[in-house]
């Protein structure tokens, strides 16, 4: 794909060179804590003036874009290098030798070196006391051969990492196995070389049974930590033990297991996320996309003084015919550089745009739960919503959506292992026999069904309308490129530089309309009060400017350039103003 | 067919036949060695005393890596067993371990009849009744036992 929306995000492509550059950047970020976006003072001053003073100043364009979000995109099999960098950073900053210590510390801070270092820098001595006092250390080392297993499990998933190579591996070994052994699972006699046990519990079973046990779990689990086969033995097998048992397993299943390891690590890491997008691996007879136009390809000199008109005919842009495509999950890993928030990530591999926190389409100014509610509501007419209401619930602790797959009300969250009651949502442990969870908790609101529906329709209509317009703007953008090229090639007028602003205008329009679309669910859930009135004023202003710009772009004339430029900067200002509060 | 049967299942079946557990019988189906006809007698001093409860037990392809599937065929009034005879028992779900056996599973079900657990309910209506008015619930359980597990056998 040649078209890349410039969304103002500082985006780093993950080739070797830029990764190195980035490391440099990452380091810098830690040094200047106050100035997190590294904008120079001029811009900051502008920002402050603007927010107090009047509007429509050309300097508005420098107002910090609240949507800015820094991150790197890695293919899944480069996860080892991410962990390597994090550990290295901690080892250096805290002057530690044992890589295991860096793993242990990172785990305490949700694998986010940034928060770890913030706490550390606030009070170094008390930090060290908390995490490295003799007491603590002994405790953690004693109680934690299991701990160590769990930490080390995240190393060397796809390749030997630097940190991984520095940690002594406890070879999978078994002492004192009788030469003649018997496996209780398959009820067969085995030789000692065919038997294996986990160090921590010593329960011996044959490798074949271990293999089948793990294969079965890989097919049915959402995590990678598997328990010993012995009844009531809770000892957990780490990645190295499992992989040893899977030596004769087909590579697909091993890959699936490695993915489970990565997913566990990503779930535990607050600065990582998996791209939810899809990649086309084989497109049959794919239609080539619009050729890339690039400034440097054209060195035409303007010789025409007349003002040509570029018109865009929406109807002629038939969408690319959908051909049967083979796709696979993108599964790229996003590593963010700022604080985790509901900001936009654009995957450089598959171009999917999504919210960092919830992996659904980016949805500012809504928070993740609001947009989820809204999306459920929009599926109202189908049976899906009813199904979700009846059969799924969010885990009260980690908010992951859980499907009820049996009649039992005692639920255990697959992800965080939280146990709760399906009926009342309370913690299962506090849920004694006296607890009444059958009481009907309906709301007494007199909202008639029709009234509610009308209200909903109002917002839904506008939401869908902007969503449709966005599809046109995508076409508009492609046409824009074509028309510009055409006009210039035909020497009808203007140079590429003269027309360049059009591309930028479409970008600005698209970005603003996207935000506008998502203001409707937000407003729908706002309580009717002054805050809502204020919000709807800002929304109306943005909407008006977006429609103005959109209209101006439909039939554009070179004479309009100046006016359009002004419209562009107003739209930008409105969008930033609207989002400023949300991201504060 | 039985040639292909894993040693594990053969041995378990043999032992079930040769040293049956008191109050429990399990016989493999003539045409399918992985399907068992099970009978559990209601434990004494439980509302199910005197009843004979039919169950079916099926060993899935993955057994023993996956738990057996067990279901009550006889109607029973019990907070952890629903109308379809499905059983709410941890070892039949996430607490399953390949070291458990058909024998241990059936023993656990027998124990569940002795000690119903309304705090981990499958059938909410029954469980509620059990919590609100235990005496009444036990009475109903006895009636059901008489009606479905004694008379009809
Ligand atoms: Zn074995
Ligand atoms: Zn064990
Ligand atoms: Zn992607
Ligand atoms: Zn979100
Ligand atoms: Zn959870
Ligand atoms: Zn409850």
XYZ file of C-alpha atoms and ligand atoms in Angstrom:
743
model
C 0.000 0.000 0.000
C 1.357 3.348 -0.911
C -0.967 5.686 0.889
C 0.094 6.472 4.390
C -1.992 8.894 6.346
C 0.132 11.361 8.127
C -1.697 11.513 11.384
C 0.759 13.612 13.235
C 1.831 10.697 15.334
C 5.514 10.287 15.725
C 5.757 6.943 14.141
C 8.811 4.806 13.974
C 9.243 2.098 11.457
C 10.964 -0.914 12.838
C 13.878 -1.349 10.529
C 17.294 -1.728 12.037
C 18.406 1.839 11.597
C 15.422 3.602 13.036
C 15.320 1.251 15.971
C 18.746 2.424 16.932
C 17.746 6.024 16.515
C 14.870 5.320 18.688
C 16.889 3.930 21.502
C 18.586 7.230 21.576
C 15.217 8.933 21.755
C 13.994 6.625 24.416
C 16.975 7.470 26.551
C 16.426 11.152 26.065
C 12.842 10.820 27.121
C 13.872 9.690 30.514
C 16.143 12.620 31.025
C 13.746 15.455 30.466
C 10.842 14.402 32.560
C 8.850 17.613 32.479
C 8.955 18.189 28.784
C 7.455 14.952 27.704
C 6.759 15.795 24.094
C 10.084 17.492 23.490
C 8.442 20.505 21.948
C 10.539 23.599 22.078
C 9.618 26.514 24.246
C 8.248 28.613 21.433
C 5.557 26.145 20.736
C 4.704 25.750 24.345
C 4.302 29.460 24.691
C 2.048 29.583 21.719
C -0.021 26.895 23.207
C -0.504 28.763 26.431
C -1.335 32.038 24.669
C -3.840 30.386 22.401
C -5.768 28.684 25.089
C -6.299 31.983 26.830
C -6.528 34.388 23.970
C -8.416 34.631 20.723
C -8.749 32.111 17.971
C -7.912 31.889 14.275
C -4.306 32.745 14.628
C -1.947 31.060 12.211
C 0.122 29.933 15.159
C -2.694 27.637 16.183
C -1.202 25.042 13.967
C 1.564 24.666 16.532
C -0.761 23.902 19.394
C 0.292 20.538 20.745
C -1.800 17.860 19.155
C -3.360 15.962 22.036
C -3.504 12.854 19.872
C 0.280 12.507 19.666
C 1.409 9.078 20.773
C 4.826 7.514 20.429
C 5.389 3.854 19.879
C 7.337 1.249 17.981
C 5.931 -1.691 16.069
C 7.722 -5.035 16.253
C 6.894 -8.340 14.613
C 5.861 -10.876 17.233
C 9.043 -12.899 16.897
C 11.125 -9.892 17.928
C 9.588 -9.822 21.408
C 12.885 -11.077 22.866
C 14.655 -7.897 21.858
C 12.010 -5.770 23.612
C 12.577 -7.576 26.890
C 16.317 -7.365 26.310
C 16.152 -3.597 25.989
C 13.987 -3.198 29.050
C 16.282 -5.334 31.212
C 19.394 -3.627 29.913
C 17.902 -0.265 30.762
C 17.112 -1.305 34.334
C 20.471 -3.020 34.881
C 22.287 0.125 33.776
C 20.131 2.624 35.604
C 20.231 0.760 38.895
C 23.743 -0.530 38.445
C 22.763 -4.160 38.918
C 24.614 -7.287 37.796
C 22.112 -10.090 38.038
C 19.742 -10.032 35.049
C 17.267 -11.992 37.145
C 16.948 -8.941 39.407
C 15.904 -6.797 36.471
C 13.264 -9.349 35.506
C 12.010 -9.508 39.064
C 11.771 -5.712 39.340
C 10.162 -5.232 35.961
C 7.523 -7.770 36.824
C 6.643 -5.751 39.956
C 6.031 -2.712 37.746
C 3.929 -4.403 35.088
C 7.038 -4.714 32.926
C 7.098 -0.958 32.412
C 10.647 0.368 32.861
C 9.366 3.915 32.756
C 7.194 3.644 35.866
C 9.880 1.598 37.571
C 12.464 4.309 37.022
C 10.057 7.034 38.067
C 9.575 5.363 41.433
C 13.264 4.616 41.713
C 14.331 8.175 40.949
C 11.892 9.609 43.438
C 13.641 7.918 46.358
C 16.507 5.650 45.439
C 17.447 4.407 48.884
C 13.967 3.476 49.980
C 13.415 1.806 46.633
C 16.444 -0.396 47.118
C 15.385 -1.101 50.681
C 11.938 -2.167 49.594
C 13.055 -4.461 46.844
C 16.501 -5.569 47.915
C 16.599 -5.690 51.684
C 18.004 -9.001 52.915
C 14.633 -9.985 54.214
C 12.932 -9.436 50.965
C 15.613 -10.985 48.929
C 15.794 -14.127 50.993
C 12.093 -14.403 50.999
C 11.769 -13.960 47.316
C 14.623 -16.296 46.562
C 13.353 -18.977 48.916
C 9.737 -18.898 47.980
C 10.510 -18.513 44.408
C 11.998 -21.282 42.500
C 8.473 -21.111 41.107
C 8.863 -17.383 40.763
C 12.070 -17.809 38.881
C 10.439 -20.351 36.615
C 7.738 -17.876 35.775
C 10.187 -15.048 35.108
C 12.599 -17.065 33.042
C 9.705 -18.411 31.025
C 9.579 -15.094 29.183
C 13.179 -15.263 27.983
C 14.365 -16.683 24.675
C 10.935 -17.258 23.244
C 11.995 -17.083 19.615
C 15.713 -16.597 19.882
C 18.431 -16.489 22.468
C 18.318 -12.996 23.940
C 21.270 -11.218 25.523
C 19.664 -11.300 28.927
C 18.630 -14.898 28.409
C 22.173 -15.961 27.651
C 23.379 -14.414 30.912
C 21.009 -16.404 33.099
C 22.094 -19.915 34.004
C 19.542 -22.344 32.821
C 18.529 -25.091 35.184
C 18.775 -28.010 32.835
C 15.671 -30.166 32.793
C 16.977 -33.130 34.719
C 15.698 -35.812 37.038
C 17.587 -37.423 39.838
C 17.227 -40.960 41.129
C 14.741 -42.316 38.676
C 14.456 -46.081 39.083
C 15.574 -47.927 35.973
C 12.267 -49.756 35.870
C 9.554 -47.119 36.088
C 5.825 -47.121 35.717
C 3.760 -44.210 34.419
C 0.435 -43.872 36.189
C -1.174 -41.933 33.402
C -0.761 -44.351 30.515
C -0.384 -47.390 32.807
C 2.782 -48.567 31.080
C 6.248 -49.638 32.167
C 8.937 -47.223 31.132
C 12.685 -46.931 31.325
C 14.199 -44.157 33.402
C 15.166 -42.187 30.306
C 11.524 -42.038 29.300
C 10.444 -40.435 32.569
C 10.389 -36.743 33.443
C 9.364 -34.604 36.390
C 9.324 -30.962 37.324
C 12.100 -30.079 39.777
C 9.747 -28.488 42.275
C 7.481 -31.478 42.894
C 9.235 -34.489 41.417
C 6.042 -36.132 40.154
C 7.294 -38.581 37.544
C 5.419 -39.304 34.345
C 6.538 -40.481 30.956
C 7.499 -37.917 28.310
C 4.759 -39.172 25.992
C 2.094 -38.380 28.577
C 3.649 -34.986 29.356
C 3.571 -34.249 25.650
C -0.093 -35.223 25.277
C -0.955 -33.274 28.414
C 0.635 -30.083 27.098
C -0.726 -30.565 23.589
C -4.201 -30.808 25.009
C -3.699 -27.686 27.134
C -2.295 -25.679 24.222
C -5.516 -26.320 22.365
C -7.724 -25.152 25.215
C -5.855 -22.563 27.240
C -5.570 -18.838 27.111
C -2.248 -18.756 28.962
C 1.033 -20.640 28.792
C 1.603 -21.678 32.409
C 0.512 -25.300 32.685
C 0.175 -27.291 35.890
C 1.762 -30.623 36.750
C -0.336 -33.685 35.860
C -0.577 -34.940 39.429
C -3.935 -34.340 41.089
C -3.911 -31.227 43.301
C -0.287 -30.467 42.451
C -0.164 -26.793 41.552
C 3.433 -26.673 40.438
C 3.663 -24.782 37.185
C 5.718 -25.867 34.206
C 7.642 -23.027 32.592
C 8.262 -22.611 28.905
C 11.539 -24.543 28.811
C 10.063 -27.669 30.349
C 7.034 -27.557 28.081
C 9.142 -27.045 24.972
C 11.367 -29.954 25.935
C 8.297 -32.179 26.142
C 7.080 -30.883 22.805
C 10.177 -31.935 20.880
C 8.147 -34.340 18.729
C 5.148 -32.076 18.303
C 4.291 -30.499 14.972
C 5.651 -27.019 14.476
C 2.213 -25.381 14.236
C 1.388 -26.353 17.752
C 4.767 -25.196 19.023
C 4.182 -21.846 17.338
C 0.793 -21.677 18.982
C 2.414 -22.308 22.350
C 5.010 -19.599 21.783
C 2.211 -17.239 20.945
C 0.567 -18.086 24.269
C 3.827 -17.154 25.997
C 3.928 -13.827 24.172
C 0.280 -13.113 24.942
C 0.911 -13.729 28.636
C 3.843 -11.331 28.601
C 1.883 -8.701 26.677
C -1.052 -9.050 29.062
C 1.252 -8.477 31.999
C 3.026 -5.538 30.337
C 1.193 -2.255 30.516
C 3.310 -0.753 27.741
C 2.721 -3.519 25.186
C -0.238 -4.412 23.020
C -0.922 -6.802 20.135
C -2.160 -5.433 16.837
C -5.657 -6.812 16.226
C -5.383 -6.334 12.453
C -5.261 -8.829 9.624
C -2.671 -9.213 6.905
C -3.456 -10.357 3.399
C -1.098 -13.198 2.635
C -2.411 -14.094 -0.784
C -4.670 -11.847 -2.785
C -5.952 -13.407 -5.961
C -5.681 -10.961 -8.908
C -5.224 -8.036 -6.635
C -5.809 -4.671 -8.265
C -2.738 -2.488 -7.967
C -3.345 0.495 -5.760
C -3.031 4.072 -6.902
C 0.555 4.795 -7.881
C 2.448 6.744 -5.336
C 2.955 10.382 -6.195
C 5.916 11.905 -4.591
C 7.077 15.492 -4.639
C 10.521 14.736 -5.947
C 9.173 12.960 -9.029
C 7.907 16.172 -10.513
C 9.925 19.220 -11.290
C 7.401 21.055 -13.359
C 7.517 24.765 -13.536
C 4.308 26.661 -13.417
C 3.713 28.296 -16.740
C -0.001 28.758 -16.547
C -1.601 31.692 -14.892
C -5.200 30.653 -15.228
C -6.811 28.964 -12.260
C -7.821 25.447 -13.127
C -10.525 23.592 -11.286
C -10.206 20.129 -9.929
C -13.526 18.486 -9.391
C -14.122 15.263 -7.625
C -16.858 13.028 -8.739
C -17.672 10.699 -5.888
C -19.768 8.344 -7.979
C -16.954 7.397 -10.275
C -14.853 6.055 -7.447
C -16.173 2.574 -7.255
C -14.668 0.862 -4.258
C -12.076 -1.737 -5.090
C -13.971 -4.938 -5.771
C -13.682 -7.285 -2.852
C -11.810 -10.351 -3.962
C -11.471 -13.513 -1.960
C -8.388 -12.989 0.134
C -6.455 -15.201 2.413
C -5.604 -13.414 5.621
C -3.780 -14.077 8.825
C -3.622 -12.221 12.108
C -1.096 -9.401 12.017
C 0.013 -9.961 15.625
C 2.563 -7.176 15.540
C 3.581 -5.880 18.936
C 3.156 -2.230 19.867
C 5.592 -0.832 22.393
C 4.550 2.582 23.630
C 6.802 5.321 24.907
C 4.265 7.411 26.818
C 1.904 6.523 29.588
C -0.653 3.913 28.558
C -3.831 5.648 27.454
C -6.687 5.249 25.012
C -4.673 6.753 22.164
C -4.440 5.914 18.509
C -1.987 3.351 17.234
C -1.507 2.882 13.495
C 0.160 -0.431 12.772
C 2.970 0.010 10.263
C 2.610 -3.585 9.132
C -1.103 -3.856 8.376
C -2.207 -0.195 8.640
C -4.916 -1.012 11.163
C -5.838 1.886 13.460
C -6.788 0.984 16.974
C -6.981 2.127 20.570
C -3.904 1.127 22.525
C -5.873 0.099 25.604
C -8.712 -1.950 24.173
C -7.531 -2.842 20.643
C -10.809 -1.813 19.054
C -11.028 1.007 16.482
C -9.698 4.238 17.937
C -12.500 6.043 19.737
C -11.497 9.372 21.358
C -13.181 11.239 23.059
C -14.863 8.144 24.472
C -13.200 5.930 26.997
C -12.973 2.225 26.253
C -15.996 1.106 28.217
C -18.257 3.787 26.739
C -17.439 2.827 23.191
C -17.920 -0.831 24.025
C -21.362 -0.062 25.400
C -22.122 1.951 22.308
C -20.989 -0.722 19.898
C -23.092 -3.288 21.706
C -26.035 -0.969 21.477
C -25.550 -0.511 17.754
C -25.881 -4.231 17.237
C -29.204 -4.008 18.977
C -31.326 -5.169 16.105
C -29.388 -8.358 15.694
C -29.564 -11.107 18.242
C -25.934 -10.584 19.112
C -26.642 -8.031 21.754
C -29.082 -10.245 23.546
C -26.644 -13.090 23.348
C -23.876 -10.961 24.827
C -26.135 -9.739 27.592
C -27.181 -13.226 28.515
C -23.987 -15.136 27.919
C -21.110 -12.779 28.565
C -19.987 -10.506 31.314
C -16.926 -8.415 31.991
C -14.616 -9.743 34.642
C -15.194 -7.330 37.552
C -11.442 -7.180 38.101
C -9.649 -6.991 34.774
C -12.695 -6.156 32.618
C -11.963 -8.806 30.033
C -15.125 -10.152 28.425
C -15.929 -13.634 29.665
C -18.284 -16.035 27.986
C -20.377 -18.241 30.205
C -20.023 -21.734 28.897
C -21.849 -23.805 31.443
C -24.676 -23.524 33.859
C -22.502 -22.914 36.909
C -22.518 -19.431 38.462
C -19.062 -19.766 39.954
C -16.944 -18.017 37.333
C -13.157 -17.928 37.077
C -11.598 -15.345 34.782
C -9.219 -16.989 32.343
C -6.998 -13.982 32.288
C -6.593 -12.789 35.875
C -7.986 -15.864 37.651
C -10.423 -13.691 39.586
C -13.321 -15.749 40.949
C -16.714 -14.126 41.019
C -20.428 -14.802 41.052
C -22.135 -14.696 37.668
C -25.415 -13.563 39.115
C -24.374 -10.634 41.295
C -20.815 -9.983 40.141
C -19.347 -10.093 43.628
C -16.081 -11.706 44.639
C -16.736 -15.403 45.097
C -14.790 -15.593 48.348
C -16.960 -13.017 50.111
C -19.993 -14.711 48.699
C -21.326 -16.646 51.645
C -24.594 -18.540 51.785
C -26.322 -15.515 53.335
C -25.547 -13.274 50.409
C -28.612 -12.545 48.367
C -27.712 -12.184 44.757
C -31.129 -12.856 43.341
C -32.614 -9.444 44.041
C -33.823 -7.687 40.940
C -31.815 -4.552 40.373
C -33.894 -2.953 37.656
C -33.930 0.797 37.215
C -37.114 2.593 37.951
C -36.687 5.128 35.173
C -39.908 5.903 33.426
C -38.179 6.384 30.071
C -40.687 5.033 27.665
C -39.230 2.687 25.118
C -40.093 4.983 22.261
C -38.539 8.010 23.825
C -35.346 6.115 24.451
C -35.340 4.872 20.914
C -35.801 8.351 19.496
C -32.952 9.668 21.529
C -30.739 6.844 20.402
C -31.708 7.276 16.767
C -30.698 10.919 16.876
C -27.137 10.060 17.872
C -26.884 6.911 15.832
C -27.962 8.686 12.681
C -25.175 11.247 12.995
C -22.644 8.613 13.936
C -23.393 6.531 10.857
C -23.529 9.599 8.664
C -19.972 10.634 9.528
C -18.812 7.103 9.184
C -20.167 7.037 5.625
C -18.615 10.394 4.811
C -15.274 9.046 5.963
C -15.470 6.350 3.323
C -15.908 9.064 0.709
C -12.948 10.950 1.990
C -10.772 7.930 1.512
C -11.793 7.937 -2.128
C -11.395 11.683 -2.239
C -7.842 11.316 -1.134
C -6.991 8.856 -3.860
C -8.750 10.965 -6.477
C -6.966 13.970 -5.220
C -3.621 12.401 -6.012
C -4.755 11.344 -9.456
C -6.262 14.677 -10.330
C -3.233 16.596 -9.221
C -0.993 14.454 -11.352
C -3.358 14.736 -14.274
C -3.647 18.485 -14.048
C 0.046 18.959 -13.877
C 0.851 16.507 -16.632
C -1.685 18.186 -18.914
C -0.100 21.473 -18.086
C -3.494 22.796 -17.221
C -2.089 24.807 -14.447
C -0.249 24.920 -11.234
C 2.707 22.954 -10.041
C 2.701 20.143 -7.619
C 3.729 22.566 -4.940
C 0.692 24.682 -5.757
C -1.623 21.742 -5.359
C 0.087 20.031 -2.473
C -2.126 21.680 0.107
C -5.035 19.586 -1.161
C -3.561 16.359 0.120
C -2.915 17.950 3.439
C -6.460 19.299 3.504
C -7.932 15.856 2.971
C -5.764 14.504 5.785
C -6.947 17.182 8.160
C -10.531 16.662 7.101
C -10.338 12.909 7.606
C -8.799 13.209 11.024
C -11.355 15.761 12.173
C -14.305 13.858 10.795
C -13.101 10.725 12.523
C -13.092 12.562 15.836
C -16.464 14.061 15.031
C -17.946 10.648 14.419
C -16.844 9.516 17.843
C -18.229 12.589 19.600
C -21.737 11.206 19.088
C -21.519 8.127 21.286
C -19.738 10.315 23.822
C -22.543 12.852 23.844
C -25.145 10.098 23.956
C -23.842 8.920 27.300
C -23.294 12.393 28.758
C -25.742 13.441 31.423
C -27.837 16.440 30.388
C -26.218 19.331 32.219
C -23.937 22.265 31.622
C -20.979 20.076 30.783
C -22.987 18.465 28.051
C -24.154 21.800 26.699
C -20.598 23.014 26.591
C -19.459 19.881 24.859
C -22.218 20.091 22.303
C -21.223 23.664 21.528
C -17.669 22.621 20.776
C -18.986 19.672 18.812
C -21.243 21.935 16.754
C -18.330 24.231 15.964
C -16.187 21.338 14.828
C -19.018 19.949 12.779
C -19.664 23.241 11.037
C -16.008 23.713 10.139
C -15.676 20.134 8.957
C -18.653 20.485 6.666
C -17.339 23.814 5.377
C -13.983 22.360 4.522
C -15.555 19.284 3.028
C -17.739 21.441 0.837
C -14.855 23.624 -0.281
C -12.865 20.592 -1.308
C -15.559 19.117 -3.480
C -15.058 21.659 -6.219
C -11.769 23.286 -5.684
C -10.129 26.108 -7.531
C -6.597 27.386 -7.185
C -7.997 30.773 -6.240
C -9.449 29.123 -3.140
C -6.083 28.108 -1.823
C -5.812 30.873 0.712
C -9.328 30.384 2.060
C -8.905 26.663 2.291
C -5.658 27.075 4.168
C -7.514 29.168 6.727
C -10.308 26.631 6.959
C -7.746 23.907 7.474
C -6.169 25.635 10.426
C -9.569 26.310 12.000
C -10.545 22.655 11.689
C -7.262 21.607 13.262
C -7.759 23.995 16.132
C -11.299 22.771 16.764
C -10.227 19.154 16.787
C -7.379 19.794 19.204
C -9.602 21.819 21.497
C -12.201 19.107 21.585
C -9.702 16.370 22.408
C -7.571 18.378 24.802
C -9.719 17.664 27.839
C -10.086 13.989 27.068
C -6.365 13.386 27.014
C -5.525 15.527 29.997
C -12.068 -51.873 18.373
C -10.886 -52.966 21.799
C -7.455 -53.643 20.308
C -7.100 -49.925 19.795
C -8.154 -49.147 23.326
C -5.348 -47.533 25.343
C -3.862 -49.649 28.127
C -4.972 -47.047 30.589
C -8.670 -47.470 29.771
C -8.361 -51.265 29.716
C -6.764 -51.324 33.151
C -9.285 -48.908 34.615
C -12.175 -50.971 33.239
C -10.713 -54.215 34.582
C -10.305 -52.757 38.021
C -13.797 -51.256 38.056
C -15.217 -54.704 37.301
C -12.952 -56.695 39.639
C -12.933 -54.375 42.665
C -16.113 -52.344 42.383
C -16.564 -49.363 44.675
C -19.343 -49.937 47.231
C -22.551 -48.312 46.034
C -21.249 -47.702 42.534
C -21.333 -49.830 39.425
C -19.862 -48.941 36.035
C -20.152 -51.216 33.020
C -18.769 -50.460 29.575
C -21.270 -50.535 26.734
C -21.124 -53.696 24.605
C -20.570 -51.782 21.392
C -18.512 -48.875 22.721
C -15.828 -49.467 25.325
C -15.550 -45.731 26.028
C -19.182 -45.411 27.030
C -20.124 -46.566 30.534
C -23.494 -47.334 32.088
C -23.198 -46.127 35.657
C -25.388 -46.673 38.690
C -24.852 -44.780 41.954
C -26.840 -45.671 45.061
C -28.026 -42.732 47.165
C -25.719 -42.494 50.215
C -27.278 -43.313 53.560
C -28.405 -40.354 55.669
C -28.816 -38.261 52.537
C -32.124 -37.269 50.920
C -31.181 -39.669 48.130
C -30.976 -42.750 50.399
C -32.662 -45.767 48.897
C -32.540 -44.384 45.381
C -30.620 -45.855 42.482
C -29.418 -43.170 40.091
C -28.500 -43.938 36.518
C -25.710 -41.965 34.882
C -23.857 -42.100 31.619
C -20.109 -41.612 31.398
C -18.188 -41.088 28.194
C -14.436 -40.952 27.718
C -13.539 -38.367 25.070
C -10.839 -38.996 22.488
C -8.312 -37.019 24.536
C -8.905 -38.934 27.768
C -7.075 -38.934 30.170
C -5.787 -35.522 29.134
C -9.390 -34.289 29.079
C -11.987 -35.200 31.746
C -14.730 -37.769 31.152
C -18.194 -36.463 30.352
C -20.742 -37.506 32.970
C -24.477 -36.870 33.166
C -27.337 -38.003 35.423
C -30.009 -39.898 33.474
C -32.333 -40.166 36.475
C -34.072 -36.944 37.489
C -32.630 -35.607 40.738
C -33.297 -32.571 42.924
C -29.839 -31.294 43.810
C -28.316 -27.760 43.820
C -25.288 -28.829 41.809
C -27.130 -30.839 39.176
C -29.362 -29.189 36.599
C -32.508 -30.343 34.792
C -30.464 -31.969 32.051
C -28.461 -33.957 34.579
C -25.277 -31.933 34.100
C -23.040 -31.812 37.132
C -21.207 -28.827 38.590
C -18.024 -30.402 39.857
C -14.609 -28.754 39.617
C -12.699 -31.910 38.708
C -14.944 -32.332 35.666
C -13.838 -28.915 34.471
C -10.763 -26.829 35.208
C -9.540 -28.901 38.158
C -9.233 -32.034 36.056
C -5.901 -33.798 36.244
C -4.838 -36.744 34.075
C -3.944 -38.602 37.262
C -7.621 -38.760 38.222
C -9.632 -41.781 37.115
C -13.180 -42.892 36.362
C -13.229 -44.363 39.839
C -12.262 -41.086 41.543
C -14.760 -39.148 39.475
C -17.624 -41.438 40.478
C -16.542 -41.302 44.125
C -16.626 -37.517 43.981
C -20.130 -37.584 42.528
C -21.228 -39.928 45.302
C -19.742 -37.516 47.826
C -21.605 -34.637 46.196
C -24.870 -36.478 46.865
C -23.949 -36.694 50.557
C -22.931 -33.068 50.749
C -24.794 -30.755 48.384
C -23.071 -27.419 47.964
C -25.642 -24.664 47.315
C -22.896 -22.009 47.269
C -21.538 -23.381 44.026
C -24.832 -23.879 42.306
C -25.650 -25.065 38.843
C -29.393 -24.807 39.133
C -30.064 -21.451 40.760
C -33.665 -22.172 41.596
C -32.825 -25.336 43.464
C -29.847 -23.702 45.136
C -31.994 -20.800 46.306
C -34.583 -23.112 47.734
C -31.777 -24.953 49.477
C -30.526 -21.744 51.074
C -33.884 -20.214 51.928
C -35.510 -23.315 53.320
C -33.245 -26.296 53.623
C -35.858 -28.521 55.284
C -38.277 -27.946 52.435
C -35.556 -28.590 49.866
C -34.569 -31.856 51.505
C -38.191 -32.873 51.540
C -38.485 -32.215 47.809
C -35.257 -34.121 47.176
C -36.672 -37.110 49.067
C -39.905 -36.956 47.114
C -38.033 -36.852 43.815
C -35.872 -39.748 44.935
C -38.980 -41.789 45.705
C -40.678 -40.805 42.486
C -37.828 -41.149 40.007
C -35.101 -43.238 41.626
C -37.057 -45.893 43.516
C -40.435 -46.521 41.948
C -39.459 -46.454 38.329
C -36.581 -48.875 38.758
Zn 2.776 -42.191 30.445
Zn 3.671 -32.215 40.571
Zn -0.880 -4.815 12.385
Zn -10.038 1.789 23.923
Zn -10.201 -11.071 34.985
Zn -24.079 -13.924 43.709
